[in-house]
């Protein structure tokens, strides 16, 4: 039996004290004497409350809240109150301490934040709707104190940094939820560095091989990159010194996740991603001279290097909705390389790094107003009783990461909307009633339909009619969560009116059968007609989708109706004897034919891919790659339906996968490629699509392979052909 190493209590005590002192050092410039006492008390209470608890890694649990507090202070720029809350964030949920204890020692404000944090704990719930409801609760706390959500993001960041000891299934769930919700939320609140780290850490677990490969290549090219940055910035520094400007200038690599995104969206290799790093110039400038000084630096940079006119981004004149201010340009540097340059002031940089927290320091400007507007809209959405949690989550999520456009009213007032917003979205931005009655719009004095997509700089005049009312078709093109929420509410209200008539019809029918319309009879009817709610049942009765004559086929016993058995056609569901609640390991081997499974068409997994099983409603288990485009959403929303999956002994099965091949067009190139596939490797092809334009060859080849080893061998062989520039596996 293995021996458990003895715990060195003195060493652990020193480690805990070191973490606490680090936190104190981070707060030394802002903390008052009374706050220092409160912080010490919070530390002692948490230390006592968590004394017998350990994390999966084996370290004392108290290290976790202390490091969350450090993130809150050092990386988010919050104060001692937030640090106290971060230290105490798990005590009410995990220990004997109560909210009353917290309130007695630290006051109502701290107790309220801890209450908010306790309400939104327990991420992995049993059903998707509870999981979404949990996130909805998290956002409700925005209405009271935004620090709740900031501490929750810090908590998630520390968990992501220390997840190596967790089981693989839990790593996948947490990483997927982080990519799906927490990274976009950090982005929306302006925490760019935290957003990037959350994305990188999420990728580390969902696409570990790709993550390691890009990290290795970044490390290998670090020295050459540093030399290039020094060479590029030298003339800029000389000119800034001549102008007597106070500044900092440095180059930083792009995040692994953003590099991978570029590789995927542009179908290029790591070596072909030209902007692996960005140069940042931060100037020390008084607020009344900020704009002029930033443009002065811009003119210096563009005098030295030729700019790409399509890559100028001016977020100084019009900041992003989350408060981000900066001037971005891309210029042609030495040796024919494009380089992104970001220009901002010390104040702008603090807002870019510390996000929402910095707005308490700089309480002015359009950025602050737009954040307030966003928070107000979230509160409005959350107050809508008709908005179920999953709908809310989808609509909220869709607006988190979207780029923005700037459009104007006829009077010249600026409105910021998500990219791809329509004329109807704009109408709802003006007022709910304007949206309800909108029949069209004039964009730049030209008549357009409701679904017309707006562009930057458009001037929009809304046309209304009192006869117009919301239409279900609108949901097909509306973009903003505000507009979608309002339309859903109006449609539901209209549905209620129709359903009232349906209810009367059902009541009369039940009365004629001398039966009560009570909960039990309603449940039997809803089950028989497959209706999720009584509202849907009544609505379909009034619309004649449900024929009440069917009731003559029901049995009546003691005031109860018993529905006849229906023979539903369709695919069978999973045998519950094969997949049980605690079965988290599915093995593909000789037994696999006893379990209904199929390979997901969205990612076409093959033997050797890192995969997971997903229990569907009526198609058995679908097998997805962990880096499938849909994996993040499936695992974050429906994590309880995922089953751990691995390949074992396979029968000789061929799996369909796709390759995208580009190269220099040359006579006989297609023959060379097909010869490698069919001749050298004896593989079957399902199809190929080829084309050439201006001397560039592009082809898509659908091929049957046995496993990832065979696929990698094929990619290597095709890449070896001198005319070929890239071979990539098609993700979908």
CSV table of C-alpha atoms in Angstrom, one decimal, residues 29-389:
chain,number,residue,atom,x,y,z
A,29,UNK,CA,-1.2,52.3,-1.3
A,30,UNK,CA,-5.0,52.3,-0.8
A,31,UNK,CA,-5.8,50.4,2.4
A,32,UNK,CA,-6.8,52.3,5.5
A,33,UNK,CA,-6.0,51.3,9.1
A,34,UNK,CA,-9.6,50.1,9.8
A,35,UNK,CA,-9.7,48.2,6.5
A,36,UNK,CA,-6.4,46.5,7.4
A,37,UNK,CA,-8.0,45.3,10.6
A,38,UNK,CA,-11.1,44.0,8.7
A,39,UNK,CA,-8.8,42.2,6.2
A,40,UNK,CA,-6.9,40.5,9.0
A,41,UNK,CA,-10.2,39.4,10.6
A,42,UNK,CA,-11.5,38.1,7.3
A,43,UNK,CA,-8.3,36.1,6.8
A,44,UNK,CA,-8.4,34.6,10.3
A,45,UNK,CA,-12.1,33.7,9.9
A,46,UNK,CA,-11.5,32.1,6.5
A,47,UNK,CA,-8.4,30.3,7.8
A,48,UNK,CA,-10.4,28.8,10.7
A,49,UNK,CA,-13.4,28.0,8.5
A,50,UNK,CA,-11.4,26.2,5.9
A,51,UNK,CA,-8.8,24.6,8.2
A,52,UNK,CA,-9.7,21.0,7.4
A,53,UNK,CA,-10.2,21.5,3.7
A,54,UNK,CA,-7.8,20.8,0.8
A,55,UNK,CA,-8.0,21.3,-2.9
A,56,UNK,CA,-7.6,18.5,-5.4
A,57,UNK,CA,-3.9,19.4,-5.8
A,58,UNK,CA,-3.5,18.7,-2.0
A,59,UNK,CA,-2.7,22.3,-1.0
A,60,UNK,CA,-4.6,24.0,1.9
A,61,UNK,CA,-8.0,25.4,0.6
A,62,UNK,CA,-7.3,28.9,2.1
A,63,UNK,CA,-4.7,29.4,-0.6
A,64,UNK,CA,-7.5,29.6,-3.2
A,65,UNK,CA,-9.5,32.5,-1.6
A,66,UNK,CA,-6.2,34.4,-0.9
A,67,UNK,CA,-5.1,34.1,-4.6
A,68,UNK,CA,-8.6,35.1,-5.8
A,69,UNK,CA,-8.3,38.2,-3.6
A,70,UNK,CA,-4.9,38.9,-5.1
A,71,UNK,CA,-6.4,38.7,-8.7
A,72,UNK,CA,-9.2,41.0,-7.6
A,73,UNK,CA,-6.7,43.6,-6.3
A,74,UNK,CA,-3.7,43.3,-8.6
A,75,UNK,CA,-5.2,42.4,-11.9
A,76,UNK,CA,-8.6,44.0,-11.6
A,77,UNK,CA,-7.7,47.1,-9.6
A,78,UNK,CA,-10.4,46.7,-6.9
A,79,UNK,CA,-10.0,47.8,-3.3
A,80,UNK,CA,-9.9,46.3,0.2
A,81,UNK,CA,-13.7,45.7,0.4
A,82,UNK,CA,-13.5,43.5,-2.7
A,83,UNK,CA,-10.4,41.7,-1.3
A,84,UNK,CA,-12.3,41.0,2.0
A,85,UNK,CA,-15.3,39.6,0.0
A,86,UNK,CA,-12.9,37.5,-2.1
A,87,UNK,CA,-11.3,35.9,1.0
A,88,UNK,CA,-14.7,35.1,2.4
A,89,UNK,CA,-16.4,34.1,-1.0
A,90,UNK,CA,-16.7,30.4,-0.1
A,91,UNK,CA,-17.2,30.4,3.7
A,92,UNK,CA,-21.1,30.6,3.8
A,93,UNK,CA,-21.5,27.9,1.2
A,94,UNK,CA,-18.7,25.5,2.4
A,95,UNK,CA,-18.5,26.0,6.2
A,96,UNK,CA,-20.5,26.6,9.3
A,97,UNK,CA,-20.4,30.4,9.1
A,98,UNK,CA,-23.6,32.2,8.2
A,99,UNK,CA,-24.5,35.5,6.5
A,100,UNK,CA,-25.5,36.9,9.8
A,101,UNK,CA,-22.0,36.2,11.1
A,102,UNK,CA,-20.5,38.1,8.1
A,103,UNK,CA,-23.0,41.0,8.6
A,104,UNK,CA,-22.2,41.3,12.3
A,105,UNK,CA,-18.4,41.4,11.7
A,106,UNK,CA,-18.1,43.3,8.4
A,107,UNK,CA,-21.4,45.2,7.8
A,108,UNK,CA,-24.2,45.0,5.3
A,109,UNK,CA,-22.3,45.9,2.2
A,110,UNK,CA,-19.8,42.9,2.5
A,111,UNK,CA,-22.7,40.6,3.5
A,112,UNK,CA,-24.7,41.6,0.4
A,113,UNK,CA,-21.8,40.8,-1.9
A,114,UNK,CA,-21.1,37.4,-0.1
A,115,UNK,CA,-24.8,36.6,-0.4
A,116,UNK,CA,-24.6,37.3,-4.2
A,117,UNK,CA,-21.6,35.1,-4.5
A,118,UNK,CA,-23.3,32.3,-2.6
A,119,UNK,CA,-26.4,32.5,-4.8
A,120,UNK,CA,-24.4,31.9,-7.9
A,121,UNK,CA,-22.2,29.0,-6.7
A,122,UNK,CA,-22.4,25.5,-8.0
A,123,UNK,CA,-21.8,25.8,-11.7
A,124,UNK,CA,-22.5,22.2,-12.7
A,125,UNK,CA,-26.1,21.6,-12.1
A,126,UNK,CA,-28.2,18.7,-13.1
A,127,UNK,CA,-30.1,20.3,-16.0
A,128,UNK,CA,-29.3,22.8,-18.7
A,129,UNK,CA,-32.1,25.1,-17.6
A,130,UNK,CA,-30.7,25.2,-14.0
A,131,UNK,CA,-27.3,25.9,-15.3
A,132,UNK,CA,-28.6,28.8,-17.4
A,133,UNK,CA,-30.7,30.0,-14.5
A,134,UNK,CA,-27.6,30.0,-12.4
A,135,UNK,CA,-25.8,32.3,-14.9
A,136,UNK,CA,-29.0,34.5,-15.0
A,137,UNK,CA,-28.7,34.8,-11.2
A,138,UNK,CA,-25.1,35.9,-11.6
A,139,UNK,CA,-26.1,38.7,-13.9
A,140,UNK,CA,-28.9,39.7,-11.5
A,141,UNK,CA,-26.2,40.7,-9.1
A,142,UNK,CA,-25.1,43.4,-11.5
A,143,UNK,CA,-28.2,45.3,-10.5
A,144,UNK,CA,-26.9,45.4,-6.9
A,145,UNK,CA,-23.1,45.3,-7.0
A,146,UNK,CA,-20.9,44.7,-10.0
A,147,UNK,CA,-18.1,43.4,-7.6
A,148,UNK,CA,-20.0,40.1,-7.3
A,149,UNK,CA,-19.5,39.3,-10.9
A,150,UNK,CA,-15.9,40.6,-10.9
A,151,UNK,CA,-15.0,38.3,-7.9
A,152,UNK,CA,-16.8,35.4,-9.7
A,153,UNK,CA,-14.6,36.0,-12.8
A,154,UNK,CA,-11.5,36.1,-10.6
A,155,UNK,CA,-12.6,32.9,-8.9
A,156,UNK,CA,-13.0,31.3,-12.3
A,157,UNK,CA,-9.6,32.5,-13.5
A,158,UNK,CA,-7.8,31.0,-10.4
A,159,UNK,CA,-9.7,27.7,-10.9
A,160,UNK,CA,-8.6,27.6,-14.5
A,161,UNK,CA,-5.0,28.3,-13.5
A,162,UNK,CA,-5.0,25.4,-11.1
A,163,UNK,CA,-7.1,22.7,-12.9
A,164,UNK,CA,-4.4,20.1,-13.7
A,165,UNK,CA,-5.4,17.9,-10.8
A,166,UNK,CA,-9.1,17.6,-11.8
A,167,UNK,CA,-10.6,14.6,-13.7
A,168,UNK,CA,-10.6,15.1,-17.5
A,169,UNK,CA,-14.4,15.2,-17.8
A,170,UNK,CA,-14.5,18.1,-15.3
A,171,UNK,CA,-11.7,19.9,-17.0
A,172,UNK,CA,-13.6,19.8,-20.3
A,173,UNK,CA,-16.8,21.1,-18.7
A,174,UNK,CA,-15.2,23.9,-16.8
A,175,UNK,CA,-13.0,24.9,-19.8
A,176,UNK,CA,-16.0,24.9,-22.2
A,177,UNK,CA,-18.1,27.0,-19.8
A,178,UNK,CA,-15.2,29.4,-19.5
A,179,UNK,CA,-14.9,29.9,-23.2
A,180,UNK,CA,-18.7,30.1,-23.7
A,181,UNK,CA,-19.5,32.6,-21.0
A,182,UNK,CA,-16.7,33.9,-18.7
A,183,UNK,CA,-14.2,35.0,-21.4
A,184,UNK,CA,-16.9,36.9,-23.3
A,185,UNK,CA,-18.1,38.5,-20.1
A,186,UNK,CA,-14.6,39.5,-19.1
A,187,UNK,CA,-14.3,41.0,-22.6
A,188,UNK,CA,-17.6,42.9,-22.2
A,189,UNK,CA,-16.5,44.4,-18.9
A,190,UNK,CA,-13.2,45.5,-20.4
A,191,UNK,CA,-10.7,43.1,-18.8
A,192,UNK,CA,-8.8,42.2,-22.0
A,193,UNK,CA,-5.8,40.6,-20.3
A,194,UNK,CA,-8.0,38.3,-18.2
A,195,UNK,CA,-10.2,37.6,-21.2
A,196,UNK,CA,-7.1,36.5,-23.2
A,197,UNK,CA,-5.8,34.3,-20.4
A,198,UNK,CA,-9.2,32.6,-19.9
A,199,UNK,CA,-9.3,31.9,-23.6
A,200,UNK,CA,-5.8,30.5,-23.6
A,201,UNK,CA,-6.4,28.3,-20.5
A,202,UNK,CA,-9.7,27.1,-22.0
A,203,UNK,CA,-7.9,26.1,-25.2
A,204,UNK,CA,-5.2,24.3,-23.1
A,205,UNK,CA,-7.8,21.8,-22.0
A,206,UNK,CA,-10.2,21.7,-25.0
A,207,UNK,CA,-7.5,21.6,-27.7
A,208,UNK,CA,-4.4,20.7,-25.8
A,209,UNK,CA,-2.2,19.4,-28.7
A,210,UNK,CA,-2.8,22.6,-30.8
A,211,UNK,CA,-2.2,24.7,-27.7
A,212,UNK,CA,1.2,23.0,-26.9
A,213,UNK,CA,2.3,23.3,-30.6
A,214,UNK,CA,1.6,27.0,-30.8
A,215,UNK,CA,3.2,27.7,-27.4
A,216,UNK,CA,6.3,25.8,-28.5
A,217,UNK,CA,6.5,27.7,-31.7
A,218,UNK,CA,6.1,31.1,-29.9
A,219,UNK,CA,8.9,30.0,-27.5
A,220,UNK,CA,11.2,29.0,-30.4
A,221,UNK,CA,10.7,32.3,-32.2
A,222,UNK,CA,11.0,34.5,-29.1
A,223,UNK,CA,14.6,35.6,-29.6
A,224,UNK,CA,14.1,36.5,-33.2
A,225,UNK,CA,10.9,38.4,-32.3
A,226,UNK,CA,12.7,40.4,-29.6
A,227,UNK,CA,15.4,41.5,-32.1
A,228,UNK,CA,12.8,42.6,-34.6
A,229,UNK,CA,10.8,44.6,-32.0
A,230,UNK,CA,14.0,46.4,-30.9
A,231,UNK,CA,14.8,47.2,-34.5
A,232,UNK,CA,11.3,48.4,-35.3
A,233,UNK,CA,10.9,50.6,-32.1
A,234,UNK,CA,14.4,52.2,-32.2
A,235,UNK,CA,13.5,55.0,-34.7
A,236,UNK,CA,10.1,55.6,-33.0
A,237,UNK,CA,11.8,56.1,-29.6
A,238,UNK,CA,14.3,58.6,-31.2
A,239,UNK,CA,11.5,60.7,-32.6
A,240,UNK,CA,9.4,60.6,-29.4
A,241,UNK,CA,12.5,61.7,-27.4
A,242,UNK,CA,13.0,64.6,-29.8
A,243,UNK,CA,9.4,65.7,-29.2
A,244,UNK,CA,10.1,65.5,-25.4
A,245,UNK,CA,7.2,63.1,-24.8
A,246,UNK,CA,7.0,60.8,-21.8
A,247,UNK,CA,6.2,57.3,-22.9
A,248,UNK,CA,6.6,53.6,-22.6
A,249,UNK,CA,6.9,51.3,-25.6
A,250,UNK,CA,7.0,47.6,-25.8
A,251,UNK,CA,6.0,44.6,-27.9
A,252,UNK,CA,3.8,41.8,-26.7
A,253,UNK,CA,2.9,38.5,-28.4
A,254,UNK,CA,-0.7,37.9,-29.3
A,255,UNK,CA,-2.5,35.3,-27.2
A,256,UNK,CA,-2.3,31.6,-28.3
A,257,UNK,CA,-6.1,31.5,-28.7
A,258,UNK,CA,-6.2,34.6,-31.0
A,259,UNK,CA,-3.3,33.2,-33.1
A,260,UNK,CA,-5.3,29.9,-33.4
A,261,UNK,CA,-8.4,31.8,-34.4
A,262,UNK,CA,-6.5,33.5,-37.2
A,263,UNK,CA,-5.0,30.2,-38.4
A,264,UNK,CA,-8.5,28.7,-38.5
A,265,UNK,CA,-10.5,31.6,-40.0
A,266,UNK,CA,-7.8,32.5,-42.6
A,267,UNK,CA,-6.7,28.9,-43.3
A,268,UNK,CA,-3.1,29.7,-42.7
A,269,UNK,CA,-0.2,28.0,-40.9
A,270,UNK,CA,1.5,29.5,-37.8
A,271,UNK,CA,4.3,30.8,-40.0
A,272,UNK,CA,1.9,32.6,-42.2
A,273,UNK,CA,0.2,34.6,-39.4
A,274,UNK,CA,1.9,38.0,-39.9
A,275,UNK,CA,0.8,39.8,-36.8
A,276,UNK,CA,2.1,37.5,-34.0
A,277,UNK,CA,2.8,40.5,-31.8
A,278,UNK,CA,1.6,44.1,-31.4
A,279,UNK,CA,3.6,47.2,-30.4
A,280,UNK,CA,2.0,49.3,-27.7
A,281,UNK,CA,3.0,52.9,-27.2
A,282,UNK,CA,1.6,54.4,-23.9
A,283,UNK,CA,2.0,58.1,-23.4
A,284,UNK,CA,1.8,60.1,-20.2
A,285,UNK,CA,-0.5,62.9,-21.2
A,286,UNK,CA,-2.9,65.2,-19.4
A,287,UNK,CA,-6.6,64.4,-20.1
A,288,UNK,CA,-7.3,67.6,-22.0
A,289,UNK,CA,-4.4,66.9,-24.5
A,290,UNK,CA,-4.9,63.1,-24.8
A,291,UNK,CA,-6.5,63.0,-28.3
A,292,UNK,CA,-4.0,65.5,-29.8
A,293,UNK,CA,-1.0,63.7,-28.3
A,294,UNK,CA,-2.2,60.2,-29.6
A,295,UNK,CA,-2.7,61.6,-33.1
A,296,UNK,CA,0.8,63.2,-32.8
A,297,UNK,CA,2.3,59.8,-32.1
A,298,UNK,CA,0.3,58.3,-34.9
A,299,UNK,CA,1.7,60.8,-37.4
A,300,UNK,CA,5.3,60.1,-36.2
A,301,UNK,CA,4.7,56.3,-36.7
A,302,UNK,CA,3.2,56.7,-40.1
A,303,UNK,CA,5.9,59.1,-41.3
A,304,UNK,CA,8.5,56.4,-40.4
A,305,UNK,CA,6.4,53.4,-41.7
A,306,UNK,CA,3.8,53.1,-44.5
A,307,UNK,CA,0.3,52.4,-42.9
A,308,UNK,CA,-2.3,50.1,-44.3
A,309,UNK,CA,-5.3,52.5,-44.7
A,310,UNK,CA,-7.8,49.7,-44.2
A,311,UNK,CA,-6.4,48.8,-40.8
A,312,UNK,CA,-6.9,52.2,-38.9
A,313,UNK,CA,-9.1,51.8,-35.9
A,314,UNK,CA,-10.0,55.0,-34.0
A,315,UNK,CA,-11.5,54.1,-30.6
A,316,UNK,CA,-10.4,57.5,-29.2
A,317,UNK,CA,-13.0,59.6,-30.9
A,318,UNK,CA,-15.7,57.0,-30.3
A,319,UNK,CA,-14.8,54.5,-27.5
A,320,UNK,CA,-16.1,50.9,-27.5
A,321,UNK,CA,-19.2,50.3,-25.5
A,322,UNK,CA,-17.1,48.7,-22.8
A,323,UNK,CA,-15.0,51.8,-22.4
A,324,UNK,CA,-12.0,50.7,-24.4
A,325,UNK,CA,-10.1,53.7,-25.9
A,326,UNK,CA,-7.1,53.3,-28.2
A,327,UNK,CA,-5.8,54.1,-31.7
A,328,UNK,CA,-4.8,51.1,-33.7
A,329,UNK,CA,-2.9,51.0,-37.0
A,330,UNK,CA,-1.0,48.4,-39.0
A,331,UNK,CA,2.2,49.5,-40.8
A,332,UNK,CA,4.7,47.9,-43.1
A,333,UNK,CA,7.9,47.3,-41.1
A,334,UNK,CA,11.3,46.1,-42.0
A,335,UNK,CA,11.8,43.0,-44.2
A,336,UNK,CA,8.2,43.3,-45.6
A,337,UNK,CA,6.4,42.5,-42.3
A,338,UNK,CA,3.1,44.1,-41.2
A,339,UNK,CA,3.2,45.3,-37.6
A,340,UNK,CA,0.2,46.3,-35.5
A,341,UNK,CA,0.8,49.5,-33.4
A,342,UNK,CA,-1.5,50.5,-30.5
A,343,UNK,CA,-1.4,54.0,-29.2
A,344,UNK,CA,-3.0,55.1,-26.0
A,345,UNK,CA,-2.5,57.2,-22.8
A,346,UNK,CA,-1.8,55.9,-19.3
A,347,UNK,CA,-5.4,56.5,-18.4
A,348,UNK,CA,-6.7,54.6,-21.5
A,349,UNK,CA,-4.3,51.8,-20.7
A,350,UNK,CA,-5.5,51.4,-17.2
A,351,UNK,CA,-9.1,51.2,-18.5
A,352,UNK,CA,-8.0,48.7,-21.1
A,353,UNK,CA,-6.3,46.5,-18.5
A,354,UNK,CA,-8.6,47.0,-15.4
A,355,UNK,CA,-11.8,47.4,-17.3
A,356,UNK,CA,-14.9,48.2,-15.4
A,357,UNK,CA,-13.0,48.9,-12.1
A,358,UNK,CA,-11.1,51.8,-13.7
A,359,UNK,CA,-14.4,53.5,-14.4
A,360,UNK,CA,-14.9,54.2,-10.7
A,361,UNK,CA,-11.6,56.1,-10.9
A,362,UNK,CA,-12.4,58.0,-14.1
A,363,UNK,CA,-16.1,58.7,-13.8
A,364,UNK,CA,-16.7,60.6,-17.0
A,365,UNK,CA,-17.1,60.4,-20.8
A,366,UNK,CA,-19.2,58.4,-23.2
A,367,UNK,CA,-17.5,55.1,-22.2
A,368,UNK,CA,-18.9,55.3,-18.8
A,369,UNK,CA,-22.4,56.2,-20.1
A,370,UNK,CA,-22.4,53.3,-22.5
A,371,UNK,CA,-21.5,50.8,-19.7
A,372,UNK,CA,-24.3,52.2,-17.6
A,373,UNK,CA,-26.6,51.8,-20.6
A,374,UNK,CA,-25.5,48.1,-21.0
A,375,UNK,CA,-26.1,47.4,-17.3
A,376,UNK,CA,-29.5,49.0,-17.5
A,377,UNK,CA,-30.4,46.8,-20.5
A,378,UNK,CA,-29.3,43.6,-18.7
A,379,UNK,CA,-31.5,44.6,-15.7
A,380,UNK,CA,-34.4,45.2,-18.1
A,381,UNK,CA,-33.9,41.8,-19.8
A,382,UNK,CA,-33.8,40.0,-16.4
A,383,UNK,CA,-37.0,41.6,-15.3
A,384,UNK,CA,-38.9,40.0,-18.2
A,385,UNK,CA,-40.9,37.1,-16.7
A,386,UNK,CA,-41.5,35.5,-20.1
A,387,UNK,CA,-37.8,35.1,-20.8
A,388,UNK,CA,-36.7,31.6,-19.8
A,389,UNK,CA,-33.1,31.1,-18.8
